[in-house]
PDB file of C-alpha atoms in Angstrom:
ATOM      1  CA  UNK E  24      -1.688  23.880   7.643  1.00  0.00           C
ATOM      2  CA  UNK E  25      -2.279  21.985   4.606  1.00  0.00           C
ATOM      3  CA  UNK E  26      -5.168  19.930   3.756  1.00  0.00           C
ATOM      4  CA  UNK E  27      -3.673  16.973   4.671  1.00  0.00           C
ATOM      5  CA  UNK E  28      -2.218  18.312   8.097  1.00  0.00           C
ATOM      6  CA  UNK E  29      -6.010  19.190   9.216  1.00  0.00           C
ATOM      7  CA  UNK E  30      -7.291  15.654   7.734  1.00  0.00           C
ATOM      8  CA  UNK E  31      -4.061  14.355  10.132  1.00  0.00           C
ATOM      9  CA  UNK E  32      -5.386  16.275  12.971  1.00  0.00           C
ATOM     10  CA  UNK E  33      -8.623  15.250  12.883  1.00  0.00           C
ATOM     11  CA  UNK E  34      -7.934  12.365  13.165  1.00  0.00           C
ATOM     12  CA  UNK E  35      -5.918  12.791  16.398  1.00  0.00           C
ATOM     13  CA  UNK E  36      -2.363  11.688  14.441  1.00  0.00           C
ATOM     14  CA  UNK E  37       0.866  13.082  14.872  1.00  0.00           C
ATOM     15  CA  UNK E  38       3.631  12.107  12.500  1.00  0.00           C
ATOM     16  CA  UNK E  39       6.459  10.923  13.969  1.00  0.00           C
ATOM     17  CA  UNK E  40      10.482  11.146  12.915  1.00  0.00           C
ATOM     18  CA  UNK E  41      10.811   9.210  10.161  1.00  0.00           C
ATOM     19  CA  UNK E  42      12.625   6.035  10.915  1.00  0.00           C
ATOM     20  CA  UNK E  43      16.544   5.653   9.776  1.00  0.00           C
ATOM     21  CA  UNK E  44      16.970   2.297   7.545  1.00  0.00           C
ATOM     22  CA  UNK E  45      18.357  -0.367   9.264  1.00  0.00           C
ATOM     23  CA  UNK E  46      20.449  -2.010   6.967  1.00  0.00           C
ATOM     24  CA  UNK E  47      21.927  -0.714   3.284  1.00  0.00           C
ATOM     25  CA  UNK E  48      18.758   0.821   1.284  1.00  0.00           C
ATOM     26  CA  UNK E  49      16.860   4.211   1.655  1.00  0.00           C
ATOM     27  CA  UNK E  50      13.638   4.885   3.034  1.00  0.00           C
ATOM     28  CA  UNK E  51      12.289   6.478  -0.579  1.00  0.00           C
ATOM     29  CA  UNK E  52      12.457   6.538  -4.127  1.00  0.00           C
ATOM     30  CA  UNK E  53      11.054   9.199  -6.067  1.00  0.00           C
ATOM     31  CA  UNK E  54      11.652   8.022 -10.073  1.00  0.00           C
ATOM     32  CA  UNK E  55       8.970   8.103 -13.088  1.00  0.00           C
ATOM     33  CA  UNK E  56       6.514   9.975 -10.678  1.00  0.00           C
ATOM     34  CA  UNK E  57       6.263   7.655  -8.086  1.00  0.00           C
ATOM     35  CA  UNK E  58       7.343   6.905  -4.684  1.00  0.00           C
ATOM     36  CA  UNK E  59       8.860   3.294  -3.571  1.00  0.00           C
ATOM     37  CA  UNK E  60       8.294   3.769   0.057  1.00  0.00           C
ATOM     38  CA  UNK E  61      10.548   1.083   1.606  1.00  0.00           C
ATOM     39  CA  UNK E  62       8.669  -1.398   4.351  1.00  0.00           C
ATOM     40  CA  UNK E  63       8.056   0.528   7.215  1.00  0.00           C
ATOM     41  CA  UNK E  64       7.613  -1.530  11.270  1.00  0.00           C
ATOM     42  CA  UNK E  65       5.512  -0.612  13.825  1.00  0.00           C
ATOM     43  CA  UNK E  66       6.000   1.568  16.306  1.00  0.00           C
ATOM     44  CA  UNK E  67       3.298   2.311  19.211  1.00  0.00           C
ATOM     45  CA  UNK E  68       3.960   4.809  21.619  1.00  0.00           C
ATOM     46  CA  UNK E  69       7.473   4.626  20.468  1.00  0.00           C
ATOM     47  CA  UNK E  70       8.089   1.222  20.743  1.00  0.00           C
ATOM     48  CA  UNK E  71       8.174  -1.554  18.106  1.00  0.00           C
ATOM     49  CA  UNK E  72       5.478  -4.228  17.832  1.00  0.00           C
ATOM     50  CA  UNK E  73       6.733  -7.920  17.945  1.00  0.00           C
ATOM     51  CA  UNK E  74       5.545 -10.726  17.968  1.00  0.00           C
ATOM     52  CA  UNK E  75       3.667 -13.178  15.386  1.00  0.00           C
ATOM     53  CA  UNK E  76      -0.189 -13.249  14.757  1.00  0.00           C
ATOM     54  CA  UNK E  77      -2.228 -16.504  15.398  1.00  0.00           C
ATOM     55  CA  UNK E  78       0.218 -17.196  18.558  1.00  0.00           C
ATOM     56  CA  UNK E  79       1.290 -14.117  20.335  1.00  0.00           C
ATOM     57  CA  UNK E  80      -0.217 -10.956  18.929  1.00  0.00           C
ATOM     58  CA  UNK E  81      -4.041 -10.331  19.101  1.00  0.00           C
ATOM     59  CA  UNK E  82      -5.807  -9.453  15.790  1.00  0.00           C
ATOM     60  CA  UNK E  83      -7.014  -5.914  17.030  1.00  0.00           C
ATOM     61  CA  UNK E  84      -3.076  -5.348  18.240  1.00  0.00           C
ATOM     62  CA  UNK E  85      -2.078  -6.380  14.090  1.00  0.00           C
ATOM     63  CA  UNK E  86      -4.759  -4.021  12.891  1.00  0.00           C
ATOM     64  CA  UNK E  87      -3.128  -1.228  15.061  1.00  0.00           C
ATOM     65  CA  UNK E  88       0.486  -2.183  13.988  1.00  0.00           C
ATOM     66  CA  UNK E  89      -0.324  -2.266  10.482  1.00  0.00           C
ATOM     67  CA  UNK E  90      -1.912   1.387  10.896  1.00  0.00           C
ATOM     68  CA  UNK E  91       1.297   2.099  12.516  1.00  0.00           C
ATOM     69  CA  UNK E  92       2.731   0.814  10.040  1.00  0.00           C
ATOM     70  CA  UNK E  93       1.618   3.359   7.639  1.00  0.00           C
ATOM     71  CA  UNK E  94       1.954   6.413   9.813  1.00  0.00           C
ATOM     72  CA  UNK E  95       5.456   6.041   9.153  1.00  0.00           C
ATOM     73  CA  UNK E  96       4.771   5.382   5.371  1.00  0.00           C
ATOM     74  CA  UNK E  97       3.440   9.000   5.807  1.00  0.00           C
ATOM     75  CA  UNK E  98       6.420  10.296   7.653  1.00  0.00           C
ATOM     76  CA  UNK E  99       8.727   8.784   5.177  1.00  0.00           C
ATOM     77  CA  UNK E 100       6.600  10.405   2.402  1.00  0.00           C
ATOM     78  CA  UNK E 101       6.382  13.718   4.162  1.00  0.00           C
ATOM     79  CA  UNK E 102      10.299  13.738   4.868  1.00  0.00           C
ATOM     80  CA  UNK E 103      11.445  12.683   1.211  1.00  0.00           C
ATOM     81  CA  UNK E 104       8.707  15.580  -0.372  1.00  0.00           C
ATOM     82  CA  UNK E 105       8.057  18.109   1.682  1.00  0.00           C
ATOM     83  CA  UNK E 106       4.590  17.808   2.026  1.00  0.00           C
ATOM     84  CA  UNK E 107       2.073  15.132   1.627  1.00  0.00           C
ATOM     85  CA  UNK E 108       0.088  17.547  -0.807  1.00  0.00           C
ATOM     86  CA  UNK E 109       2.569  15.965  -3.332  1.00  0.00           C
ATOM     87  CA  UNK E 110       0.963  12.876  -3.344  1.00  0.00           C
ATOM     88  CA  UNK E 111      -1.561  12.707  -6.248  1.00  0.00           C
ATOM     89  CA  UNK E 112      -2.371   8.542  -4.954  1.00  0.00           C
ATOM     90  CA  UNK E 113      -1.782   5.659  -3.198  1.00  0.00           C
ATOM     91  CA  UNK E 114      -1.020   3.419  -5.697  1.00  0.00           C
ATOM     92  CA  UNK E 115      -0.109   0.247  -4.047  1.00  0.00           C
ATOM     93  CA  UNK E 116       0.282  -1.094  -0.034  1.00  0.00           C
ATOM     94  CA  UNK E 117       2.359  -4.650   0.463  1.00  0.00           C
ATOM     95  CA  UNK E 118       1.325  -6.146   3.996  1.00  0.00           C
ATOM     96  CA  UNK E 119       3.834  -8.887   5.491  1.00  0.00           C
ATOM     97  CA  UNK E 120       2.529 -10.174   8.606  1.00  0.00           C
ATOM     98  CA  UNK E 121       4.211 -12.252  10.964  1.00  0.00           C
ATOM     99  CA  UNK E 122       1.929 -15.097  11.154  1.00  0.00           C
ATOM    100  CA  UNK E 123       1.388 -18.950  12.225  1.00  0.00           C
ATOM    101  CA  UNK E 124       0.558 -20.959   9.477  1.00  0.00           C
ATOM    102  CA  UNK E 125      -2.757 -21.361  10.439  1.00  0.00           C
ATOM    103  CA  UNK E 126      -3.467 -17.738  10.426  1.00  0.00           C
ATOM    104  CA  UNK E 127      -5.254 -16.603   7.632  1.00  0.00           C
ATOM    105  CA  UNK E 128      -6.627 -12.911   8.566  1.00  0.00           C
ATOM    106  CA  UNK E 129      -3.667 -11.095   7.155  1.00  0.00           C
ATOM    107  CA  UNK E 130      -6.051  -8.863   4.946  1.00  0.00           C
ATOM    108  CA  UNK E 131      -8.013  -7.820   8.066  1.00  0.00           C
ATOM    109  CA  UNK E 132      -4.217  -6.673   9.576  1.00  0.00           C
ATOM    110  CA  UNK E 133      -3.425  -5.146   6.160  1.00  0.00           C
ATOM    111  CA  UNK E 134      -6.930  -3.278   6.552  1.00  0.00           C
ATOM    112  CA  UNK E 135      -5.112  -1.169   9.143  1.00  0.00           C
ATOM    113  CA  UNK E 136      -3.115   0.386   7.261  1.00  0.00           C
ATOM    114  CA  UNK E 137      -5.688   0.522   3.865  1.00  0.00           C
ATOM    115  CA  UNK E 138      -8.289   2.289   6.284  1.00  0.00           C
ATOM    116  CA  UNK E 139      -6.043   4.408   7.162  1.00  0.00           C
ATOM    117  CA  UNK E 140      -5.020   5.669   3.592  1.00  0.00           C
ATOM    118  CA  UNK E 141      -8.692   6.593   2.302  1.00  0.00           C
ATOM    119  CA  UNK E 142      -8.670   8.175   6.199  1.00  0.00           C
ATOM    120  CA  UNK E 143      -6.123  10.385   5.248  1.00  0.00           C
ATOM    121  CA  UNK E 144      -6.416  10.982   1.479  1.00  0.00           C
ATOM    122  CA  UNK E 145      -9.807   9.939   0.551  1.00  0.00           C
ATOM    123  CA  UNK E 146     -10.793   8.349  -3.137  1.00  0.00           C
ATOM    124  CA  UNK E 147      -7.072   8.811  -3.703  1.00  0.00           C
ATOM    125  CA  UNK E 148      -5.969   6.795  -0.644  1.00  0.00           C
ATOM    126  CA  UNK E 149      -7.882   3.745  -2.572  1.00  0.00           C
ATOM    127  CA  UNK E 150      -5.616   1.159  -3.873  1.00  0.00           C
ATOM    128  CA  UNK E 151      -4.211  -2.316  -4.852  1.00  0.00           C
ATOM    129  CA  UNK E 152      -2.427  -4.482  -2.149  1.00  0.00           C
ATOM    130  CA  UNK E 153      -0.914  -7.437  -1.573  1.00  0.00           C
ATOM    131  CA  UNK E 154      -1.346  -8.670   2.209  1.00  0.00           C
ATOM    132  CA  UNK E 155       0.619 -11.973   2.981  1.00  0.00           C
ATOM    133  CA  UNK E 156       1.606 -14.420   5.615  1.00  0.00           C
ATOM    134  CA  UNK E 157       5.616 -14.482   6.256  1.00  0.00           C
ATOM    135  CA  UNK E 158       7.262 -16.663   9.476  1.00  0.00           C
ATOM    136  CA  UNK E 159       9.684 -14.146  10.331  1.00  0.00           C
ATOM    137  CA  UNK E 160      10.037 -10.310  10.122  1.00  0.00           C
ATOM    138  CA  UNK E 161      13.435  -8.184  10.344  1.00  0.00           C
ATOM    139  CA  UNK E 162      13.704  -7.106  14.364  1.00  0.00           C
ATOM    140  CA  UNK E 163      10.757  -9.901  14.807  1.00  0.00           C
ATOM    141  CA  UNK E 164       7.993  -6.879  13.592  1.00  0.00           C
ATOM    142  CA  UNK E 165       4.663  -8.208  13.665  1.00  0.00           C
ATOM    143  CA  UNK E 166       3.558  -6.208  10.504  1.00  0.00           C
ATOM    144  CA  UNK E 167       5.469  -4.735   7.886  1.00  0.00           C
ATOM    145  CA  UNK E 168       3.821  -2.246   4.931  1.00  0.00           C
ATOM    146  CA  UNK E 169       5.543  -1.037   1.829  1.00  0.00           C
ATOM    147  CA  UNK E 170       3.787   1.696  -0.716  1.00  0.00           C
ATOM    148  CA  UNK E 171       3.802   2.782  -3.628  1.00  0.00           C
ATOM    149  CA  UNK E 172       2.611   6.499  -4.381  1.00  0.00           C
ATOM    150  CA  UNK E 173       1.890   8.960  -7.358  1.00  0.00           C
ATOM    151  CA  UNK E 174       3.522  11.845  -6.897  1.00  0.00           C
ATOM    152  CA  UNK E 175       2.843  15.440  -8.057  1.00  0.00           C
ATOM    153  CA  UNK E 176       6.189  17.375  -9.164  1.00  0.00           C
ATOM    154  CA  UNK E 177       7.727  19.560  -6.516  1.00  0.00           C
TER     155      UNK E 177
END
């Protein structure tokens, strides 16, 4: 196993099958040595997480979807280049949470996904991000992350 694959399994994470886009774009982009990572949803325990923070969805239940959230960044990653020892670093996360417009925690949610980055890669899982509010997500997703990753050549 690589050195990622133990970090994985330490920390208890399995990656699942990378999602199939659900409209007309592709999961990744690998140009100019990086990775776009299209957004990725939530799924926990194989089902997606709806709802919108500040009215239905608990803060602790955003933090998890937003680290679900960037399992399948990982899976996407892993499936477009073979192995997440390719990536050199996490260059950039974009959070969109579904929110109420008096909630105003979406970098704690975004910190989900983050934490789980420098989990994963360390000092290169460090990064800038964006983390906004948004009223409505596609299939009513709570959280949504996009990355963007340096890449080593294959």
């Amino acid at each position: 196993m690589s050195d990622i694959e133990n970090r994985l399994a330490e920390l208890g994470l399995t990656l699942p099958e990378p999602a199939a886009p659900v409209a007309a774009y592709v999961p990744v982009v690998v140009a100019g040595g990086l990775a776009h990572v299209s957004g990725q949803l939530p799924f926990v325990a194989g089902k997606l997480v709806t709802g919108r923070l500040g009215e239905d969805v608990a803060l602790e239940d955003g933090i998890e979807a937003a680290q679900a959230c960037a399992v399948m960044i990982l899976a996407q990653l892993k499936a477009a280049l073979g192995s997440l020892d390719r990536v050199e670093r996490v260059v950039k996360l974009g959070a969109f949470v579904n929110s109420a417009g008096s909630f105003t925690d979406q970098p704690k949610i975004a910190n989900g996904a983050s934490e789980l980055m420098v989990a994963v890669f360390g000092e290169a899982g460090k990064h800038a991000r964006s983390a906004v509010g948004v009223p409505v997500l596609p299939l009513g997703a709570a959280v949504e992350v996009d990355a963007v990753v340096a890449v080593r050549p294959a």
